[in-house]
Amino acid sequence: MTSPGKYKIAQIAGDGIGPEVIGEARKIADHSGKKHGFEIEWKDYPFGASHYLKTGEILPETAIKEMEDMDAILLGAIGDPRVKPGILERGILLTLRFHFDMYTNLRPAKKYPRVPIPIRMPEDKILDILVVRENTEDLYMGMGCASDGPISYEMNIKRGLYELSGKLDLKLTPSTPSAVQLGIASEKGVRRITARACREADSRGLQTFTLASKSNAMPQLYGFWEEVASDEAEKHGMEMKMVNVDALCYHLVRNPWEYGVILCPNLFGDIVSDLLAGLAGGLGVAAGANIGDRLGMYEPIHGSAPDIAGKGMANPVAAILSASLMLSSIGENEAAGDIESAVSAYLQESDDEDLPVELGGNATPEKAGQLILERIL
Ligand code: IPM
Ligand code: MG
């Protein structure tokens, strides 16, 4: 941290609706600071598809260096149909997650008032699940290649916990073009994320959490996960329930209220968190936090939605909830709680027309932001 009560935060508003929704999130974070006695110094970065198309630059080393002295990154949305999928996602999002070893991805899926959901909930149940996604290993390591002939792939990958080097030689007979992608789990990697899941479950007053696994088909990788995670859970006095991820998806659609904290290896976490965002009322209210031992990155899970950009139709709630996650991670818990309550109150109390377009109203992002802000001041 820069000095007590002062934070330096990098803003990457990004593409499409990114700037509209991040603008509201930032306004609300600043006003919360005035109320709770902290101040944010923002540094704007232009990265994203438009910047890349204009300049060819994705994420320069100098910017990453600057961010090393900051407290957080608030990100809007990145992507544009004119850029080949993967370039910016890997070049910006994954690079930042890996560089700063943001090994935890927290993705709350909560049913907010008046946000319609696609399933019928019993009156006495609530939908409030936290996905704790491992964010640096698994099939996301970036190890792999495609080849027209034999595979001969040399890797040299640096992560927060280790450097990984070696060579993979594979031959298919008869030869046919093929591709390979490797996943890895390390003991340290699994222990630290399991410890986080235990703390999150504990702070929700739970004695148990669920691990999304798939050891029936991939016993090496996910059998290792189960063994290490259950040992770590035991150390924390937590009960860990193992469920194969396919069955988990089935149960989540039918009775999501039975789940609290779900720990997931990286790829399963990516998928399960989108499933839950869909169940809990859509991407318009789904926020995410990428957290490590240094600065974290906070982002709405939705994309850049270029089709509605600039039309006053974007829903800023997910970005505002991401700012709340950001404030809670940097220690401003009261401000974070305030924002969450203000969002709930806004959704609960507003006239129909004052809801975001996505929720059946006609509020612009500014209007929605303003109505949330009024409930904070
Ligand atoms: C997410 C996204 C990213 C991921 C993509 C854009 C690389 O889907 O944050 O969930 O797979 O992690
Ligand atoms: Mg995803």
CSV table of C-alpha atoms and ligand atoms in Angstrom, one decimal:
chain,number,residue,atom,x,y,z
A,1,MET,CA,0.0,0.0,0.0
A,2,THR,CA,1.1,3.5,-0.8
A,3,SER,CA,0.3,5.0,2.7
A,4,PRO,CA,-2.5,4.3,5.1
A,5,GLY,CA,-5.8,5.2,3.6
A,6,LYS,CA,-4.3,5.9,0.2
A,7,TYR,CA,-4.4,3.4,-2.7
A,8,LYS,CA,-3.0,3.4,-6.1
A,9,ILE,CA,-5.2,1.5,-8.5
A,10,ALA,CA,-4.7,0.7,-12.2
A,11,GLN,CA,-7.8,1.1,-14.4
A,12,ILE,CA,-8.0,-0.9,-17.6
A,13,ALA,CA,-11.4,0.1,-18.9
A,14,GLY,CA,-10.9,-1.9,-22.1
A,15,ASP,CA,-13.4,-2.2,-25.0
A,16,GLY,CA,-17.1,-2.1,-25.8
A,17,ILE,CA,-19.1,-1.4,-22.6
A,18,GLY,CA,-15.9,-1.6,-20.5
A,19,PRO,CA,-15.4,2.2,-20.1
A,20,GLU,CA,-19.1,2.8,-19.4
A,21,VAL,CA,-19.4,0.3,-16.6
A,22,ILE,CA,-16.0,0.9,-15.1
A,23,GLY,CA,-16.7,4.7,-15.0
A,24,GLU,CA,-19.6,4.0,-12.7
A,25,ALA,CA,-17.6,1.5,-10.6
A,26,ARG,CA,-14.8,4.1,-10.2
A,27,LYS,CA,-17.2,6.9,-9.2
A,28,ILE,CA,-18.7,4.7,-6.5
A,29,ALA,CA,-15.3,3.5,-5.2
A,30,ASP,CA,-14.2,7.2,-5.0
A,31,HIS,CA,-17.3,8.3,-3.1
A,32,SER,CA,-17.1,5.3,-0.7
A,33,GLY,CA,-13.5,6.6,0.0
A,34,LYS,CA,-14.9,10.0,1.0
A,35,LYS,CA,-17.4,8.3,3.3
A,36,HIS,CA,-14.9,5.8,4.8
A,37,GLY,CA,-11.8,7.9,4.9
A,38,PHE,CA,-9.6,6.6,2.1
A,39,GLU,CA,-8.5,8.0,-1.2
A,40,ILE,CA,-7.8,6.3,-4.5
A,41,GLU,CA,-5.2,7.5,-7.0
A,42,TRP,CA,-6.2,6.0,-10.3
A,43,LYS,CA,-3.8,5.4,-13.2
A,44,ASP,CA,-5.6,4.8,-16.5
A,45,TYR,CA,-4.2,2.3,-19.0
A,46,PRO,CA,-5.6,2.2,-22.6
A,47,PHE,CA,-5.0,-1.6,-23.2
A,48,GLY,CA,-7.6,-3.6,-25.1
A,49,ALA,CA,-8.7,-4.3,-28.6
A,50,SER,CA,-8.9,-0.7,-29.9
A,51,HIS,CA,-5.5,0.1,-28.5
A,52,TYR,CA,-4.1,-3.0,-30.1
A,53,LEU,CA,-5.6,-2.4,-33.5
A,54,LYS,CA,-4.3,1.2,-33.4
A,55,THR,CA,-0.8,0.6,-32.1
A,56,GLY,CA,-0.1,-3.1,-32.2
A,57,GLU,CA,0.7,-3.0,-28.5
A,58,ILE,CA,-0.9,-5.5,-26.1
A,59,LEU,CA,0.5,-5.1,-22.6
A,60,PRO,CA,4.0,-3.5,-22.4
A,61,GLU,CA,6.5,-4.6,-19.8
A,62,THR,CA,6.8,-1.0,-18.6
A,63,ALA,CA,3.1,-1.0,-17.6
A,64,ILE,CA,3.5,-4.3,-15.7
A,65,LYS,CA,6.5,-2.8,-13.9
A,66,GLU,CA,4.4,0.2,-12.9
A,67,MET,CA,1.6,-2.0,-11.6
A,68,GLU,CA,4.1,-3.7,-9.3
A,69,ASP,CA,3.8,-0.7,-7.0
A,70,MET,CA,0.0,-0.5,-7.1
A,71,ASP,CA,-2.7,-2.0,-4.8
A,72,ALA,CA,-5.1,-3.3,-7.4
A,73,ILE,CA,-6.2,-3.4,-11.0
A,74,LEU,CA,-9.8,-2.7,-11.9
A,75,LEU,CA,-10.6,-4.1,-15.4
A,76,GLY,CA,-13.7,-3.5,-17.5
A,77,ALA,CA,-13.9,-5.8,-20.5
A,78,ILE,CA,-11.6,-6.8,-23.2
A,79,GLY,CA,-12.4,-8.0,-26.7
A,80,ASP,CA,-13.5,-7.0,-30.1
A,81,PRO,CA,-14.7,-9.2,-33.0
A,82,ARG,CA,-11.9,-7.7,-35.2
A,83,VAL,CA,-9.2,-9.3,-33.1
A,84,LYS,CA,-8.6,-13.0,-33.3
A,85,PRO,CA,-9.9,-14.7,-30.1
A,86,GLY,CA,-7.1,-15.5,-27.6
A,87,ILE,CA,-4.6,-12.7,-28.5
A,88,LEU,CA,-5.9,-10.2,-25.9
A,89,GLU,CA,-7.3,-12.7,-23.4
A,90,ARG,CA,-3.9,-14.4,-23.1
A,91,GLY,CA,-1.9,-11.2,-23.7
A,92,ILE,CA,-3.6,-9.1,-21.1
A,93,LEU,CA,-5.8,-11.2,-18.7
A,94,LEU,CA,-3.8,-14.3,-18.4
A,95,THR,CA,-0.4,-12.5,-18.5
A,96,LEU,CA,-1.5,-10.3,-15.5
A,97,ARG,CA,-2.9,-13.3,-13.6
A,98,PHE,CA,0.3,-15.2,-14.1
A,99,HIS,CA,2.8,-12.4,-13.6
A,100,PHE,CA,1.3,-11.3,-10.3
A,101,ASP,CA,0.7,-14.9,-9.3
A,102,MET,CA,-3.0,-14.3,-8.7
A,103,TYR,CA,-3.7,-17.8,-7.8
A,104,THR,CA,-7.2,-17.3,-6.4
A,105,ASN,CA,-10.2,-16.5,-8.5
A,106,LEU,CA,-13.2,-15.7,-6.4
A,107,ARG,CA,-16.5,-15.8,-8.3
A,108,PRO,CA,-19.6,-15.2,-6.2
A,109,ALA,CA,-22.9,-16.3,-7.6
A,110,LYS,CA,-25.7,-14.7,-5.7
A,111,LYS,CA,-29.3,-14.2,-6.4
A,112,TYR,CA,-30.1,-10.5,-6.1
A,113,PRO,CA,-33.6,-9.1,-5.6
A,114,ARG,CA,-35.7,-8.7,-8.8
A,115,VAL,CA,-33.0,-10.4,-10.9
A,116,PRO,CA,-34.9,-13.2,-12.7
A,117,ILE,CA,-33.3,-16.6,-12.6
A,118,PRO,CA,-34.0,-19.6,-14.9
A,119,ILE,CA,-35.0,-22.1,-12.2
A,120,ARG,CA,-37.7,-22.2,-9.6
A,121,MET,CA,-36.3,-21.7,-6.1
A,122,PRO,CA,-38.2,-22.9,-3.0
A,123,GLU,CA,-39.3,-19.9,-0.9
A,124,ASP,CA,-37.1,-20.9,2.1
A,125,LYS,CA,-33.9,-21.4,0.1
A,126,ILE,CA,-31.2,-18.9,-1.0
A,127,LEU,CA,-28.8,-19.0,-3.8
A,128,ASP,CA,-25.4,-17.7,-2.6
A,129,ILE,CA,-22.5,-19.7,-3.8
A,130,LEU,CA,-18.8,-18.8,-4.0
A,131,VAL,CA,-16.6,-20.5,-6.6
A,132,VAL,CA,-13.0,-20.5,-5.5
A,133,ARG,CA,-11.1,-21.2,-8.7
A,134,GLU,CA,-7.4,-22.1,-8.9
A,135,ASN,CA,-6.1,-19.5,-11.3
A,136,THR,CA,-2.6,-20.4,-12.3
A,137,GLU,CA,-2.2,-24.1,-13.1
A,138,ASP,CA,-4.2,-27.0,-14.6
A,139,LEU,CA,-4.7,-26.8,-18.4
A,140,TYR,CA,-4.2,-23.1,-18.3
A,141,MET,CA,-0.4,-23.4,-17.9
A,142,GLY,CA,0.1,-22.5,-21.5
A,143,MET,CA,2.0,-25.7,-22.2
A,144,GLY,CA,1.1,-27.3,-25.5
A,145,CYS,CA,1.5,-27.2,-29.3
A,146,ALA,CA,0.0,-28.3,-32.5
A,147,SER,CA,2.0,-30.1,-35.1
A,148,ASP,CA,1.7,-31.6,-38.6
A,149,GLY,CA,4.1,-34.4,-37.7
A,150,PRO,CA,5.7,-35.7,-34.5
A,151,ILE,CA,5.4,-33.4,-31.5
A,152,SER,CA,8.6,-32.0,-30.2
A,153,TYR,CA,7.9,-29.2,-27.8
A,154,GLU,CA,10.3,-27.5,-25.6
A,155,MET,CA,8.9,-25.5,-22.7
A,156,ASN,CA,10.2,-23.0,-20.3
A,157,ILE,CA,7.5,-21.4,-18.2
A,158,LYS,CA,7.8,-19.2,-15.2
A,159,ARG,CA,5.2,-19.0,-12.6
A,160,GLY,CA,5.1,-17.6,-9.1
A,161,LEU,CA,5.7,-20.9,-7.4
A,162,TYR,CA,8.3,-22.4,-9.8
A,163,GLU,CA,9.9,-22.5,-13.2
A,164,LEU,CA,9.0,-25.4,-15.4
A,165,SER,CA,11.3,-26.6,-18.1
A,166,GLY,CA,11.6,-29.7,-20.2
A,167,LYS,CA,10.8,-31.3,-23.5
A,168,LEU,CA,7.9,-33.3,-24.7
A,169,ASP,CA,8.5,-35.8,-27.6
A,170,LEU,CA,5.5,-37.6,-28.9
A,171,LYS,CA,5.0,-39.6,-32.1
A,172,LEU,CA,1.7,-40.8,-33.6
A,173,THR,CA,1.9,-43.8,-35.8
A,174,PRO,CA,0.7,-43.6,-38.5
A,175,SER,CA,1.4,-39.9,-38.5
A,176,THR,CA,-1.4,-37.4,-38.5
A,177,PRO,CA,-1.6,-33.7,-37.5
A,178,SER,CA,-2.3,-33.5,-33.8
A,179,ALA,CA,-2.3,-31.1,-30.8
A,180,VAL,CA,-1.5,-31.4,-27.2
A,181,GLN,CA,-2.2,-29.3,-24.1
A,182,LEU,CA,-0.7,-30.2,-20.7
A,183,GLY,CA,-2.2,-29.6,-17.3
A,184,ILE,CA,-0.3,-29.5,-14.1
A,185,ALA,CA,-1.1,-29.4,-10.4
A,186,SER,CA,1.6,-28.8,-7.8
A,187,GLU,CA,1.3,-29.6,-4.2
A,188,LYS,CA,2.0,-26.0,-3.2
A,189,GLY,CA,-0.5,-24.8,-5.8
A,190,VAL,CA,-3.3,-27.1,-4.6
A,191,ARG,CA,-2.6,-26.4,-0.9
A,192,ARG,CA,-2.7,-22.6,-1.1
A,193,ILE,CA,-6.0,-22.5,-3.0
A,194,THR,CA,-7.5,-25.2,-0.7
A,195,ALA,CA,-6.5,-23.1,2.3
A,196,ARG,CA,-8.3,-20.1,0.7
A,197,ALA,CA,-11.4,-22.2,0.1
A,198,CYS,CA,-11.3,-23.2,3.8
A,199,ARG,CA,-11.0,-19.6,4.9
A,200,GLU,CA,-13.9,-18.6,2.6
A,201,ALA,CA,-16.1,-21.4,3.9
A,202,ASP,CA,-15.2,-20.5,7.5
A,203,SER,CA,-16.1,-16.9,7.0
A,204,ARG,CA,-19.5,-17.9,5.7
A,205,GLY,CA,-20.0,-20.0,8.8
A,206,LEU,CA,-19.7,-23.3,6.9
A,207,GLN,CA,-17.9,-26.4,8.1
A,208,THR,CA,-17.8,-28.0,4.6
A,209,PHE,CA,-17.0,-27.2,1.0
A,210,THR,CA,-17.2,-29.0,-2.3
A,211,LEU,CA,-14.3,-29.9,-4.6
A,212,ALA,CA,-15.0,-30.2,-8.3
A,213,SER,CA,-13.0,-33.1,-9.5
A,214,LYS,CA,-12.8,-35.6,-12.3
A,215,SER,CA,-10.6,-38.4,-11.0
A,216,ASN,CA,-12.8,-41.1,-12.6
A,217,ALA,CA,-11.4,-40.1,-16.0
A,218,MET,CA,-8.2,-38.3,-15.1
A,219,PRO,CA,-6.9,-40.0,-12.0
A,220,GLN,CA,-3.4,-38.6,-12.3
A,221,LEU,CA,-4.1,-35.0,-12.3
A,222,TYR,CA,-7.4,-34.9,-10.3
A,223,GLY,CA,-6.6,-37.8,-8.1
A,224,PHE,CA,-3.5,-35.8,-7.0
A,225,TRP,CA,-5.8,-32.8,-6.4
A,226,GLU,CA,-8.2,-34.8,-4.3
A,227,GLU,CA,-5.4,-36.2,-2.1
A,228,VAL,CA,-3.6,-32.9,-1.5
A,229,ALA,CA,-6.8,-30.9,-1.1
A,230,SER,CA,-8.4,-33.3,1.4
A,231,ASP,CA,-5.2,-33.3,3.5
A,232,GLU,CA,-5.2,-29.5,3.5
A,233,ALA,CA,-8.9,-29.3,4.3
A,234,GLU,CA,-8.3,-31.6,7.3
A,235,LYS,CA,-5.6,-29.3,8.6
A,236,HIS,CA,-8.2,-26.5,8.6
A,237,GLY,CA,-10.8,-28.7,10.3
A,238,MET,CA,-13.0,-28.5,7.2
A,239,GLU,CA,-15.0,-31.3,5.6
A,240,MET,CA,-14.4,-31.6,1.9
A,241,LYS,CA,-17.0,-33.3,-0.4
A,242,MET,CA,-15.6,-34.5,-3.7
A,243,VAL,CA,-17.9,-34.4,-6.7
A,244,ASN,CA,-17.0,-35.1,-10.3
A,245,VAL,CA,-17.6,-31.9,-12.2
A,246,ASP,CA,-20.1,-33.4,-14.6
A,247,ALA,CA,-22.3,-34.6,-11.8
A,248,LEU,CA,-21.8,-31.3,-10.0
A,249,CYS,CA,-23.1,-29.4,-13.0
A,250,TYR,CA,-26.2,-31.6,-13.0
A,251,HIS,CA,-26.8,-31.0,-9.3
A,252,LEU,CA,-26.1,-27.3,-9.5
A,253,VAL,CA,-28.9,-26.8,-12.1
A,254,ARG,CA,-31.4,-28.8,-10.1
A,255,ASN,CA,-30.6,-27.7,-6.5
A,256,PRO,CA,-28.0,-25.0,-6.3
A,257,TRP,CA,-29.2,-24.0,-2.8
A,258,GLU,CA,-27.4,-27.0,-1.4
A,259,TYR,CA,-24.0,-25.6,-2.2
A,260,GLY,CA,-21.9,-22.9,-0.4
A,261,VAL,CA,-18.3,-22.9,-1.4
A,262,ILE,CA,-17.0,-24.8,-4.4
A,263,LEU,CA,-13.3,-25.3,-4.9
A,264,CYS,CA,-12.3,-25.8,-8.6
A,265,PRO,CA,-9.2,-26.5,-10.6
A,266,ASN,CA,-8.7,-23.8,-13.2
A,267,LEU,CA,-10.6,-25.2,-16.2
A,268,PHE,CA,-13.6,-26.5,-14.2
A,269,GLY,CA,-13.7,-23.2,-12.4
A,270,ASP,CA,-14.0,-21.4,-15.6
A,271,ILE,CA,-16.9,-23.5,-16.7
A,272,VAL,CA,-18.7,-23.9,-13.4
A,273,SER,CA,-18.6,-20.1,-12.7
A,274,ASP,CA,-20.3,-19.4,-16.0
A,275,LEU,CA,-22.9,-22.0,-15.3
A,276,LEU,CA,-23.5,-20.4,-11.9
A,277,ALA,CA,-23.6,-16.9,-13.3
A,278,GLY,CA,-26.3,-18.1,-15.7
A,279,LEU,CA,-28.2,-19.6,-12.8
A,280,ALA,CA,-27.9,-16.7,-10.5
A,281,GLY,CA,-29.3,-14.1,-12.9
A,282,GLY,CA,-26.9,-13.6,-15.7
A,283,LEU,CA,-23.5,-12.0,-16.4
A,284,GLY,CA,-25.0,-8.5,-15.6
A,285,VAL,CA,-24.5,-9.1,-11.9
A,286,ALA,CA,-21.5,-11.5,-11.9
A,287,ALA,CA,-18.3,-10.1,-10.5
A,288,GLY,CA,-14.9,-11.7,-10.1
A,289,ALA,CA,-11.7,-11.2,-8.1
A,290,ASN,CA,-8.2,-12.5,-9.1
A,291,ILE,CA,-6.1,-12.5,-5.9
A,292,GLY,CA,-2.6,-13.4,-5.0
A,293,ASP,CA,-0.2,-12.3,-2.3
A,294,ARG,CA,0.4,-9.1,-4.1
A,295,LEU,CA,-2.0,-6.8,-6.0
A,296,GLY,CA,-5.2,-8.4,-7.3
A,297,MET,CA,-7.3,-7.7,-10.4
A,298,TYR,CA,-11.0,-7.3,-10.2
A,299,GLU,CA,-13.3,-7.6,-13.2
A,300,PRO,CA,-16.9,-8.2,-14.2
A,301,ILE,CA,-17.2,-11.6,-15.7
A,302,HIS,CA,-19.2,-10.3,-18.7
A,303,GLY,CA,-17.5,-9.4,-22.0
A,304,SER,CA,-17.3,-6.2,-23.9
A,305,ALA,CA,-20.7,-6.6,-25.6
A,306,PRO,CA,-19.8,-4.4,-28.6
A,307,ASP,CA,-23.4,-4.6,-29.9
A,308,ILE,CA,-24.7,-2.4,-27.1
A,309,ALA,CA,-21.7,-0.3,-26.4
A,310,GLY,CA,-22.3,3.4,-26.3
A,311,LYS,CA,-26.1,3.0,-26.5
A,312,GLY,CA,-26.8,3.6,-22.8
A,313,MET,CA,-27.9,0.0,-22.4
A,314,ALA,CA,-25.0,-1.5,-20.4
A,315,ASN,CA,-25.6,-2.8,-16.9
A,316,PRO,CA,-22.9,-1.5,-14.5
A,317,VAL,CA,-23.9,-3.7,-11.6
A,318,ALA,CA,-21.2,-6.4,-12.2
A,319,ALA,CA,-18.5,-3.8,-12.5
A,320,ILE,CA,-19.7,-2.1,-9.3
A,321,LEU,CA,-19.7,-5.4,-7.4
A,322,SER,CA,-16.2,-6.0,-8.7
A,323,ALA,CA,-15.2,-2.7,-7.2
A,324,SER,CA,-16.7,-4.0,-3.9
A,325,LEU,CA,-14.7,-7.1,-4.1
A,326,MET,CA,-11.6,-5.0,-4.7
A,327,LEU,CA,-12.2,-2.8,-1.7
A,328,SER,CA,-12.8,-5.8,0.5
A,329,SER,CA,-9.5,-7.4,-0.7
A,330,ILE,CA,-7.5,-4.2,0.1
A,331,GLY,CA,-9.0,-4.1,3.6
A,332,GLU,CA,-11.8,-1.6,3.1
A,333,ASN,CA,-14.4,-4.0,4.3
A,334,GLU,CA,-17.0,-1.5,5.5
A,335,ALA,CA,-16.9,0.3,2.2
A,336,ALA,CA,-17.2,-3.0,0.3
A,337,GLY,CA,-20.2,-4.1,2.4
A,338,ASP,CA,-21.8,-0.7,1.9
A,339,ILE,CA,-21.6,-1.0,-1.9
A,340,GLU,CA,-23.0,-4.5,-1.9
A,341,SER,CA,-25.9,-3.4,0.3
A,342,ALA,CA,-26.5,-0.4,-1.9
A,343,VAL,CA,-26.7,-2.6,-5.0
A,344,SER,CA,-29.1,-4.9,-3.3
A,345,ALA,CA,-31.3,-2.0,-2.1
A,346,TYR,CA,-31.2,-0.4,-5.6
A,347,LEU,CA,-32.4,-3.6,-7.2
A,348,GLN,CA,-35.0,-4.2,-4.5
A,349,GLU,CA,-36.5,-0.7,-4.3
A,350,SER,CA,-36.2,0.9,-7.7
A,351,ASP,CA,-39.2,1.5,-10.0
A,352,ASP,CA,-39.2,-0.8,-12.9
A,353,GLU,CA,-38.0,1.8,-15.3
A,354,ASP,CA,-35.0,2.6,-13.2
A,355,LEU,CA,-33.6,-0.8,-13.5
A,356,PRO,CA,-30.9,-1.5,-16.2
A,357,VAL,CA,-32.2,-2.4,-19.6
A,358,GLU,CA,-31.2,-6.0,-19.2
A,359,LEU,CA,-33.5,-6.2,-16.2
A,360,GLY,CA,-36.5,-4.7,-18.0
A,361,GLY,CA,-35.9,-1.1,-17.2
A,362,ASN,CA,-34.4,1.8,-19.2
A,363,ALA,CA,-31.7,3.2,-16.9
A,364,THR,CA,-28.5,4.1,-18.6
A,365,PRO,CA,-25.3,3.0,-16.8
A,366,GLU,CA,-25.0,6.5,-15.4
A,367,LYS,CA,-28.5,6.5,-14.0
A,368,ALA,CA,-28.1,3.1,-12.4
A,369,GLY,CA,-24.7,4.2,-11.0
A,370,GLN,CA,-26.3,7.3,-9.6
A,371,LEU,CA,-29.2,5.4,-8.0
A,372,ILE,CA,-26.7,3.1,-6.3
A,373,LEU,CA,-24.5,6.0,-5.2
A,374,GLU,CA,-27.4,7.7,-3.6
A,375,ARG,CA,-27.8,4.7,-1.4
A,376,ILE,CA,-24.2,4.8,-0.2
A,377,LEU,CA,-23.9,8.5,0.7
B,1,IPM,C1,-12.7,-16.0,-17.6
B,1,IPM,C2,-12.5,-16.0,-19.1
B,1,IPM,C3,-11.0,-16.2,-19.3
B,1,IPM,C4,-10.6,-17.6,-18.7
B,1,IPM,C5,-10.6,-16.2,-20.8
B,1,IPM,C6,-11.0,-14.9,-21.4
B,1,IPM,C7,-9.1,-16.5,-21.0
B,1,IPM,O1,-13.3,-17.0,-19.6
B,1,IPM,O2,-12.1,-15.1,-16.9
B,1,IPM,O3,-13.4,-16.8,-17.1
B,1,IPM,O4,-10.8,-18.6,-19.3
B,1,IPM,O5,-10.1,-17.5,-17.5
B,2,MG,MG,-14.7,-17.8,-18.3
